Tab-separated table of C-alpha atoms in Angstrom:
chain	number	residue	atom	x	y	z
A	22	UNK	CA	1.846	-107.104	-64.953
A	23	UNK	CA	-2.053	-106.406	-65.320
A	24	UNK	CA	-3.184	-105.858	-61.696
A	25	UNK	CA	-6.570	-107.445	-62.347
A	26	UNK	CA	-7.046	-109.546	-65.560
A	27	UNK	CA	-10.433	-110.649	-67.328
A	28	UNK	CA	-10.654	-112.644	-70.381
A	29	UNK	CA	-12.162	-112.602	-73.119
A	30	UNK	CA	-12.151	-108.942	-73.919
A	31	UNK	CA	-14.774	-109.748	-76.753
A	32	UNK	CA	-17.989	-112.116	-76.495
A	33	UNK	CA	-19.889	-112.201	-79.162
A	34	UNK	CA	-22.377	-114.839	-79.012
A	35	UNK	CA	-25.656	-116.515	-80.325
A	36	UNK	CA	-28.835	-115.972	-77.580
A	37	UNK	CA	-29.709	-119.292	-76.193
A	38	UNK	CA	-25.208	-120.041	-75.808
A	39	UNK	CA	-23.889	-120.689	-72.285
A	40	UNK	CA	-20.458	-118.742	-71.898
A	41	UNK	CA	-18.244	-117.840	-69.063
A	42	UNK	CA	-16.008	-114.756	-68.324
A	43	UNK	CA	-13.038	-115.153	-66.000
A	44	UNK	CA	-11.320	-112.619	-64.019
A	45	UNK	CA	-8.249	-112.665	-61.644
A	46	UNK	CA	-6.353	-110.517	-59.544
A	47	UNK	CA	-2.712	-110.429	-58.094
A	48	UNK	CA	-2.808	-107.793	-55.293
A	49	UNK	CA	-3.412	-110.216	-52.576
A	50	UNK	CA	-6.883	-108.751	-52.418
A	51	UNK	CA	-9.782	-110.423	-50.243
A	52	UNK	CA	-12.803	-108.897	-52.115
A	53	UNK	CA	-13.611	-109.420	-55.687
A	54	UNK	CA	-16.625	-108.050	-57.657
A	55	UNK	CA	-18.717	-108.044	-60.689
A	56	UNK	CA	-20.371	-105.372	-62.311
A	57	UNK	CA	-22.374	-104.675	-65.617
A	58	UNK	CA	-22.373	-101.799	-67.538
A	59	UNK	CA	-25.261	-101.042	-69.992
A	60	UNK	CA	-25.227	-98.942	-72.947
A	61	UNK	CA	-25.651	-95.666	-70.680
A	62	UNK	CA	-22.514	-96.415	-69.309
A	63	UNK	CA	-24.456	-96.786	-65.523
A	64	UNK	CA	-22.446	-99.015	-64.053
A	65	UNK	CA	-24.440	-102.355	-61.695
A	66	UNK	CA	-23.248	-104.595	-58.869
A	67	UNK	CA	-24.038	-107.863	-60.014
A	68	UNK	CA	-21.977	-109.917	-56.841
A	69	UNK	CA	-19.336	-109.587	-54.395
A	70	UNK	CA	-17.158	-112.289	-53.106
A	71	UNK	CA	-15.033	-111.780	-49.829
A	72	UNK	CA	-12.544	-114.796	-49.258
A	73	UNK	CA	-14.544	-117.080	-51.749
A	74	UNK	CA	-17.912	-116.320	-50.080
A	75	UNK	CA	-20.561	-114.469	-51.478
A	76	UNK	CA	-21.418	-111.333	-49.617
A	77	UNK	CA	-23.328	-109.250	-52.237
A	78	UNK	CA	-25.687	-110.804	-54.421
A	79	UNK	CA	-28.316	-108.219	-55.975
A	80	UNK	CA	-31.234	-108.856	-58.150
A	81	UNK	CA	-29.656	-110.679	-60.762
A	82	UNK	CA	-31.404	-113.845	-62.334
A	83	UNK	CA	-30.533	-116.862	-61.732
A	84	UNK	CA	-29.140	-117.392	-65.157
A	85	UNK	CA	-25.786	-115.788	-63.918
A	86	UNK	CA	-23.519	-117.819	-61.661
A	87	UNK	CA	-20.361	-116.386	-60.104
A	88	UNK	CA	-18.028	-118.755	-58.838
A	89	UNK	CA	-14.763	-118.370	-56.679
A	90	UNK	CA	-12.107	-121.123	-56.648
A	91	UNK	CA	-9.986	-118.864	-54.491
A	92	UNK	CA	-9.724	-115.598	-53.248
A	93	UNK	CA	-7.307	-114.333	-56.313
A	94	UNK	CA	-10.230	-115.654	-58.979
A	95	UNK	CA	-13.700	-114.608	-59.538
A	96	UNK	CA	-15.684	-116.242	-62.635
A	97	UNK	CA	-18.909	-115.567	-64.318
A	98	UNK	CA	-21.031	-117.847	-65.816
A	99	UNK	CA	-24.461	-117.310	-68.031
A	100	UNK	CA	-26.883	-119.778	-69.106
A	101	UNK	CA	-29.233	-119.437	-71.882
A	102	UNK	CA	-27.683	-115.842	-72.617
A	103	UNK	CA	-30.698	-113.182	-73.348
A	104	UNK	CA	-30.231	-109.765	-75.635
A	105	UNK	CA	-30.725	-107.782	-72.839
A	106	UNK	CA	-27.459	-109.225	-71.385
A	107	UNK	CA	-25.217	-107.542	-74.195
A	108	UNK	CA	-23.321	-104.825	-72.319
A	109	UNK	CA	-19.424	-104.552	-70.639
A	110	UNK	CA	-19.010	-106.505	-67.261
A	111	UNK	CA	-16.269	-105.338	-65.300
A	112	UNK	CA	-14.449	-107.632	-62.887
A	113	UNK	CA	-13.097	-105.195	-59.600
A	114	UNK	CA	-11.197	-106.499	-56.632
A	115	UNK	CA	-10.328	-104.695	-53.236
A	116	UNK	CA	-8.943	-104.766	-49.804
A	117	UNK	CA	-12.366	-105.829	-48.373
A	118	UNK	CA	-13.891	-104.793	-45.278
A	119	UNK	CA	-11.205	-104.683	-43.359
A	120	UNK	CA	-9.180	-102.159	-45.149
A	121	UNK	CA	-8.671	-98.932	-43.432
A	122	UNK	CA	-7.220	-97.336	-46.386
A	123	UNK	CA	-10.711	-96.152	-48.018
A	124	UNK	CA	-10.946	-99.717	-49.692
A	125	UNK	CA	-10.093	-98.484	-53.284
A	126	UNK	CA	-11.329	-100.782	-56.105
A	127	UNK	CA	-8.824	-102.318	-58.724
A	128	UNK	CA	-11.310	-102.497	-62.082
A	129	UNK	CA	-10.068	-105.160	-65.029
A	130	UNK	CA	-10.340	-103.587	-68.649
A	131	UNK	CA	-14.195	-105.118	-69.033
A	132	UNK	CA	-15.591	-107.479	-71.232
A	133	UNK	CA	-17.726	-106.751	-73.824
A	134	UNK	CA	-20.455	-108.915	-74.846
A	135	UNK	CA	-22.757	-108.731	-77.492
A	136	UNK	CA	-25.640	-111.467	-77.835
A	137	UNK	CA	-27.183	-111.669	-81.343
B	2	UNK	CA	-33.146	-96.879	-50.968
B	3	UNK	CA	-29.317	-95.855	-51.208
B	4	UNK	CA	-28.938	-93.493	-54.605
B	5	UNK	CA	-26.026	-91.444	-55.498
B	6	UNK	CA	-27.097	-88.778	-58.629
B	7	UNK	CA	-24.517	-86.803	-60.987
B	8	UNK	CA	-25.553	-84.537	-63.866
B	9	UNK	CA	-25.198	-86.282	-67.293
B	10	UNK	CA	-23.308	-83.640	-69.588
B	11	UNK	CA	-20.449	-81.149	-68.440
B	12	UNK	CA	-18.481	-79.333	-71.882
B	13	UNK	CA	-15.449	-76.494	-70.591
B	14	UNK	CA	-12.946	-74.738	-72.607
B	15	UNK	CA	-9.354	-76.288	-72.357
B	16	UNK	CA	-7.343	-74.480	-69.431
B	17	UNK	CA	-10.903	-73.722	-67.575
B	18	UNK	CA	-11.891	-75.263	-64.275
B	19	UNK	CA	-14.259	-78.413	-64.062
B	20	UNK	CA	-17.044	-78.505	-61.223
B	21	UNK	CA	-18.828	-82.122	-61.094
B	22	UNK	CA	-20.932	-82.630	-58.607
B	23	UNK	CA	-22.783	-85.145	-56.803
B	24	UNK	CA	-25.339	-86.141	-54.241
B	25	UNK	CA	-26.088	-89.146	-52.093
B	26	UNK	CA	-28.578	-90.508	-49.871
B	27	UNK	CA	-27.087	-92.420	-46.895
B	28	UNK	CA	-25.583	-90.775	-44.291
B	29	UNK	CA	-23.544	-93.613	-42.943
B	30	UNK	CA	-21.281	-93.422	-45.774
B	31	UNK	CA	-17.829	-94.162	-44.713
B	32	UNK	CA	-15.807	-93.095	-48.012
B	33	UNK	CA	-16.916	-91.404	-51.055
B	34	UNK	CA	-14.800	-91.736	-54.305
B	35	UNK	CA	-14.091	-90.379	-57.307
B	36	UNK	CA	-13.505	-92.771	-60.385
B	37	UNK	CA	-12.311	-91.989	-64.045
B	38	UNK	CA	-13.652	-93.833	-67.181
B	39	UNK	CA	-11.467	-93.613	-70.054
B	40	UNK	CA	-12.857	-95.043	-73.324
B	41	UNK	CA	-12.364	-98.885	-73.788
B	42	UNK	CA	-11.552	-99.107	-70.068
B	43	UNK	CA	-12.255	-100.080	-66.652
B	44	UNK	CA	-12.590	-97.502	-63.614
B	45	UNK	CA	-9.249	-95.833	-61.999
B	46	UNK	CA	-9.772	-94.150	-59.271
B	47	UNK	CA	-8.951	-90.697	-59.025
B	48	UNK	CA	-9.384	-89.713	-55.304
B	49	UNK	CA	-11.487	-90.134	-52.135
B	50	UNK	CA	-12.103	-88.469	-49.190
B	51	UNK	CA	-13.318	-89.978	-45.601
B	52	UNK	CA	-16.567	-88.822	-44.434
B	53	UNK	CA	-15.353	-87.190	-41.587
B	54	UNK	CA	-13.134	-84.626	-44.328
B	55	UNK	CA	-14.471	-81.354	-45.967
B	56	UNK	CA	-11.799	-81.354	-48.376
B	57	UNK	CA	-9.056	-83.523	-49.978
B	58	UNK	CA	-6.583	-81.591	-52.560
B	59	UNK	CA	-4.035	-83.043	-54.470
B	60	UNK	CA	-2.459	-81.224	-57.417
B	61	UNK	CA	-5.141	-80.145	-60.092
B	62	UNK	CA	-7.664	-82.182	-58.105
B	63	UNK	CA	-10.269	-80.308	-54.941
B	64	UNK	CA	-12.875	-82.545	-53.450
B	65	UNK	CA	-15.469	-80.883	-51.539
B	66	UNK	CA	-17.849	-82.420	-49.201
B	67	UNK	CA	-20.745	-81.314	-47.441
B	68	UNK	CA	-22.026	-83.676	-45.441
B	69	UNK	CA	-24.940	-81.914	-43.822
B	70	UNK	CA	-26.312	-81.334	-47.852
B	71	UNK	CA	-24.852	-84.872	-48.620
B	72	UNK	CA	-22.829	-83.282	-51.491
B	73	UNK	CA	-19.860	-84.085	-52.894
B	74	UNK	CA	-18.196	-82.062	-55.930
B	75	UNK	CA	-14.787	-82.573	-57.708
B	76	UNK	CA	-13.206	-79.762	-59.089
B	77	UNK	CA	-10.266	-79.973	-62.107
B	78	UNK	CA	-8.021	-77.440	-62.165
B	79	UNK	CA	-6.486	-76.398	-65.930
B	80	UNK	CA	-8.775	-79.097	-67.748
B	81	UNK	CA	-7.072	-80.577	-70.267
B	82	UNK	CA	-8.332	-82.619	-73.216
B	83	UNK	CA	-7.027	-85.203	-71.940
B	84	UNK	CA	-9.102	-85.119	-69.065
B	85	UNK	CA	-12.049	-86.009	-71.376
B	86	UNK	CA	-13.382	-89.368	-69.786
B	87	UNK	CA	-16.684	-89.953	-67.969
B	88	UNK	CA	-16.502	-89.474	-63.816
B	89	UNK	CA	-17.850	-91.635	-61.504
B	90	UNK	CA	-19.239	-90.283	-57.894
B	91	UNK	CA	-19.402	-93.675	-55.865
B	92	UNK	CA	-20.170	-93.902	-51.909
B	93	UNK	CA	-19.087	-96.732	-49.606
B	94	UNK	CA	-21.225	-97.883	-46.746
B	95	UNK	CA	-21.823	-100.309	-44.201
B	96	UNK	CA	-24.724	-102.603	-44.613
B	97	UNK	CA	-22.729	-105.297	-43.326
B	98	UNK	CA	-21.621	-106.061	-46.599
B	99	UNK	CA	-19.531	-102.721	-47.362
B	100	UNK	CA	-21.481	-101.762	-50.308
B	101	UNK	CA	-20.281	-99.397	-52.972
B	102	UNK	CA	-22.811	-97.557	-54.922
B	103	UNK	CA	-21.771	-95.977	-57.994
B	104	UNK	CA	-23.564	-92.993	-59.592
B	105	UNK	CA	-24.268	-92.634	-63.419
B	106	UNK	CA	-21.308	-91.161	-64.028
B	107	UNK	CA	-20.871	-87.586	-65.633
B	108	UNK	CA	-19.322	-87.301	-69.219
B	109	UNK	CA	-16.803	-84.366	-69.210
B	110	UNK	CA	-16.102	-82.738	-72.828
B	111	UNK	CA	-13.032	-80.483	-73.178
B	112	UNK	CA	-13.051	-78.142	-75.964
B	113	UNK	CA	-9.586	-77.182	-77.265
Protein backbone atom coordinates (compact mmCIF):
# COMPACT_ATOMS: atom_id res chain seq x y z
CA UNK A 1 0.00 0.00 0.00
CA UNK A 2 1.72 3.26 -1.49
CA UNK A 3 2.23 5.47 1.60
CA UNK A 4 1.64 8.66 -0.38
CA UNK A 5 0.02 8.39 -3.88
CA UNK A 6 -0.01 11.07 -6.82
CA UNK A 7 -1.60 10.60 -10.07
CA UNK A 8 -0.93 10.98 -13.10
CA UNK A 9 2.65 9.90 -13.22
CA UNK A 10 2.81 11.44 -16.84
CA UNK A 11 1.34 14.96 -18.06
CA UNK A 12 1.99 15.75 -21.17
CA UNK A 13 0.09 18.63 -22.30
CA UNK A 14 -0.56 21.50 -24.88
CA UNK A 15 0.56 25.25 -23.27
CA UNK A 16 -2.53 27.26 -22.83
CA UNK A 17 -4.46 23.46 -21.14
CA UNK A 18 -5.73 23.67 -17.54
CA UNK A 19 -4.78 20.27 -15.73
CA UNK A 20 -4.74 19.08 -12.22
CA UNK A 21 -2.42 16.65 -10.27
CA UNK A 22 -3.77 14.87 -7.21
CA UNK A 23 -1.95 13.48 -4.37
CA UNK A 24 -3.00 11.55 -1.17
CA UNK A 25 -1.61 10.12 1.77
CA UNK A 26 -2.60 7.31 4.32
CA UNK A 27 -0.28 7.84 7.34
CA UNK A 28 -2.69 9.88 9.26
CA UNK A 29 -0.39 12.78 8.52
CA UNK A 30 -1.43 16.55 9.31
CA UNK A 31 0.98 18.30 6.85
CA UNK A 32 1.00 17.86 3.17
CA UNK A 33 3.27 19.60 0.60
CA UNK A 34 4.08 20.42 -2.90
CA UNK A 35 7.22 20.77 -4.49
CA UNK A 36 8.70 21.25 -8.10
CA UNK A 37 11.63 19.95 -9.39
CA UNK A 38 13.33 21.53 -12.48
CA UNK A 39 15.59 19.99 -14.86
CA UNK A 40 18.66 20.49 -12.33
CA UNK A 41 17.00 18.29 -10.16
CA UNK A 42 16.82 21.49 -7.33
CA UNK A 43 14.03 20.67 -5.70
CA UNK A 44 11.13 24.04 -4.73
CA UNK A 45 8.42 24.45 -2.10
CA UNK A 46 5.59 25.45 -3.98
CA UNK A 47 2.80 25.16 -0.71
CA UNK A 48 2.22 23.56 2.48
CA UNK A 49 -1.06 22.62 3.92
CA UNK A 50 -1.41 21.76 7.75
CA UNK A 51 -5.00 20.35 8.58
CA UNK A 52 -6.46 21.76 5.21
CA UNK A 53 -5.00 25.26 5.80
CA UNK A 54 -2.41 26.77 3.95
CA UNK A 55 0.67 27.54 5.94
CA UNK A 56 3.40 27.89 3.24
CA UNK A 57 2.70 29.59 0.18
CA UNK A 58 6.01 30.86 -1.68
CA UNK A 59 6.34 32.87 -4.76
CA UNK A 60 4.41 30.89 -6.99
CA UNK A 61 1.95 32.60 -9.57
CA UNK A 62 -1.23 32.67 -9.24
CA UNK A 63 -1.80 30.29 -12.06
CA UNK A 64 -1.24 27.34 -9.54
CA UNK A 65 -3.98 26.52 -7.05
CA UNK A 66 -3.56 23.90 -4.33
CA UNK A 67 -6.55 22.74 -2.80
CA UNK A 68 -7.22 20.47 0.34
CA UNK A 69 -10.56 18.66 0.76
CA UNK A 70 -9.13 17.02 3.85
CA UNK A 71 -6.16 16.53 5.65
CA UNK A 72 -5.31 12.96 3.80
CA UNK A 73 -5.59 14.94 0.15
CA UNK A 74 -3.63 17.67 -1.33
CA UNK A 75 -4.42 18.72 -5.13
CA UNK A 76 -2.79 20.90 -7.63
CA UNK A 77 -4.30 22.78 -10.11
CA UNK A 78 -2.70 24.99 -13.19
CA UNK A 79 -4.34 27.33 -15.41
CA UNK A 80 -3.16 28.40 -18.70
CA UNK A 81 -0.05 25.96 -18.26
CA UNK A 82 3.36 27.87 -19.46
CA UNK A 83 6.72 25.89 -20.85
CA UNK A 84 8.51 26.92 -18.07
CA UNK A 85 6.15 24.78 -15.90
CA UNK A 86 7.43 21.38 -17.49
CA UNK A 87 9.38 19.74 -14.66
CA UNK A 88 8.49 16.75 -11.78
CA UNK A 89 6.21 18.00 -8.84
CA UNK A 90 6.45 15.96 -5.93
CA UNK A 91 3.56 15.66 -3.48
CA UNK A 92 5.27 15.09 0.43
CA UNK A 93 3.26 14.71 3.58
CA UNK A 94 4.48 14.75 7.34
CA UNK A 95 3.75 14.73 10.97
CA UNK A 96 3.50 18.58 11.00
CA UNK A 97 4.62 20.86 13.55
CA UNK A 98 3.86 19.08 16.23
CA UNK A 99 5.92 16.06 15.66
CA UNK A 100 8.74 15.52 17.98
CA UNK A 101 10.15 12.80 15.98
CA UNK A 102 12.34 15.14 13.53
CA UNK A 103 9.12 15.51 11.28
CA UNK A 104 10.39 13.19 8.43
CA UNK A 105 8.75 13.79 5.01
CA UNK A 106 6.84 10.90 3.13
CA UNK A 107 7.61 12.00 -0.83
CA UNK A 108 4.98 10.38 -3.62
CA UNK A 109 6.88 9.00 -6.81
CA UNK A 110 6.44 12.69 -8.68
CA UNK A 111 4.72 13.68 -11.59
CA UNK A 112 6.20 14.53 -14.57
CA UNK A 113 4.92 17.11 -16.78
CA UNK A 114 5.93 18.21 -19.96
CA UNK A 115 4.08 21.30 -21.69
CA UNK A 116 4.59 21.48 -25.49
CA UNK B 1 17.74 34.62 3.35
CA UNK B 2 17.75 30.84 4.55
CA UNK B 3 20.21 28.77 1.92
CA UNK B 4 21.50 25.37 2.39
CA UNK B 5 24.62 24.65 -0.41
CA UNK B 6 26.05 21.03 -1.42
CA UNK B 7 28.74 20.46 -4.05
CA UNK B 8 27.27 19.28 -7.42
CA UNK B 9 29.52 16.18 -8.48
CA UNK B 10 31.07 13.46 -6.05
CA UNK B 11 32.60 10.05 -8.30
CA UNK B 12 34.43 7.15 -5.62
CA UNK B 13 35.64 3.77 -6.38
CA UNK B 14 33.19 0.93 -5.24
CA UNK B 15 34.15 -0.24 -1.55
CA UNK B 16 35.65 3.50 -0.86
CA UNK B 17 34.14 5.91 1.62
CA UNK B 18 31.71 8.82 0.51
CA UNK B 19 32.10 12.38 2.22
CA UNK B 20 29.07 14.82 1.14
CA UNK B 21 28.92 17.74 2.68
CA UNK B 22 26.83 20.60 3.32
CA UNK B 23 26.31 24.06 4.69
CA UNK B 24 23.43 26.15 5.93
CA UNK B 25 22.58 29.50 6.95
CA UNK B 26 20.10 29.62 9.87
CA UNK B 27 21.06 28.84 13.07
CA UNK B 28 17.69 28.07 14.50
CA UNK B 29 17.52 24.96 12.64
CA UNK B 30 15.82 22.36 14.62
CA UNK B 31 16.61 19.12 12.40
CA UNK B 32 18.78 18.67 9.50
CA UNK B 33 18.19 15.65 7.11
CA UNK B 34 19.57 13.64 4.78
CA UNK B 35 17.39 12.52 1.70
CA UNK B 36 18.14 9.96 -1.18
CA UNK B 37 16.99 10.45 -4.84
CA UNK B 38 16.88 7.38 -6.77
CA UNK B 39 16.15 7.78 -10.50
CA UNK B 40 12.37 7.99 -11.43
CA UNK B 41 11.62 8.63 -7.75
CA UNK B 42 10.57 10.70 -4.97
CA UNK B 43 12.88 11.54 -1.81
CA UNK B 44 13.47 8.73 1.06
CA UNK B 45 14.99 9.82 3.72
CA UNK B 46 18.08 8.43 4.81
CA UNK B 47 18.81 9.94 8.30
CA UNK B 48 18.68 13.08 10.48
CA UNK B 49 20.19 14.34 13.31
CA UNK B 50 18.75 17.05 15.99
CA UNK B 51 20.60 20.17 16.21
CA UNK B 52 21.61 19.74 19.53
CA UNK B 53 23.74 16.19 18.15
CA UNK B 54 27.37 16.12 16.75
CA UNK B 55 26.88 12.83 15.38
CA UNK B 56 24.22 10.23 14.42
CA UNK B 57 25.66 6.64 13.16
CA UNK B 58 23.76 3.95 11.96
CA UNK B 59 25.36 1.08 10.05
CA UNK B 60 27.32 2.32 6.87
CA UNK B 61 25.85 5.76 7.55
CA UNK B 62 28.06 8.86 9.96
CA UNK B 63 26.46 12.24 10.11
CA UNK B 64 28.57 14.93 11.33
CA UNK B 65 27.51 18.26 12.46
CA UNK B 66 29.17 21.29 13.34
CA UNK B 67 27.06 23.67 14.38
CA UNK B 68 29.38 26.52 15.24
CA UNK B 69 30.64 26.20 11.14
CA UNK B 70 26.92 25.36 10.30
CA UNK B 71 28.17 22.15 8.56
CA UNK B 72 26.75 19.12 8.09
CA UNK B 73 28.52 16.09 6.16
CA UNK B 74 27.30 12.46 5.53
CA UNK B 75 29.71 9.93 5.24
CA UNK B 76 29.00 6.22 3.36
CA UNK B 77 30.85 3.62 4.47
CA UNK B 78 31.78 0.65 1.65
CA UNK B 79 29.94 2.66 -1.25
CA UNK B 80 28.29 0.52 -3.29
CA UNK B 81 26.91 1.05 -6.79
CA UNK B 82 23.98 0.87 -5.63
CA UNK B 83 24.35 3.77 -3.62
CA UNK B 84 24.46 5.81 -6.88
CA UNK B 85 21.44 8.31 -6.41
CA UNK B 86 21.58 12.09 -5.90
CA UNK B 87 21.63 13.31 -1.90
CA UNK B 88 19.71 15.82 -0.56
CA UNK B 89 21.06 18.09 2.58
CA UNK B 90 17.66 19.69 3.83
CA UNK B 91 17.30 21.86 7.21
CA UNK B 92 14.10 22.30 9.22
CA UNK B 93 13.30 25.52 10.99
CA UNK B 94 10.91 27.49 12.74
CA UNK B 95 9.49 30.47 11.02
CA UNK B 96 6.27 29.70 12.40
CA UNK B 97 5.53 27.68 9.59
CA UNK B 98 8.26 24.79 10.13
CA UNK B 99 9.95 25.30 6.93
CA UNK B 100 12.14 22.75 5.25
CA UNK B 101 14.74 23.96 2.92
CA UNK B 102 16.25 21.57 0.68
CA UNK B 103 19.73 21.99 -0.88
CA UNK B 104 20.58 21.18 -4.60
CA UNK B 105 21.28 17.96 -3.95
CA UNK B 106 24.74 16.22 -4.69
CA UNK B 107 24.92 13.47 -7.47
CA UNK B 108 27.09 10.56 -6.13
CA UNK B 109 28.79 8.27 -8.99
CA UNK B 110 30.19 4.88 -7.92
CA UNK B 111 32.68 3.39 -10.12
CA UNK B 112 32.81 -0.43 -10.03
Amino acid sequence: DTAVSQTPKYLVTQMGNDKSIKCEQNLGHDTMYWYKQDSKKFLKIMFSYNNKELIINETVPNRFSPKSPDKAHLNLHINSLELGDSAVYFCASSQGRISGYGDIQYFGAGTRLSVL
Amino acid sequence: GEDVEQSLFLSVREGDSSVINCTYTDSSSTYLYWYKQEPGAGLQLLTYIFSNMDMKQDQRLTVLLNKKDKHLSLRIADTQTGDSAIYFCAERYDTGGFKTIFGAGTRLFVKA
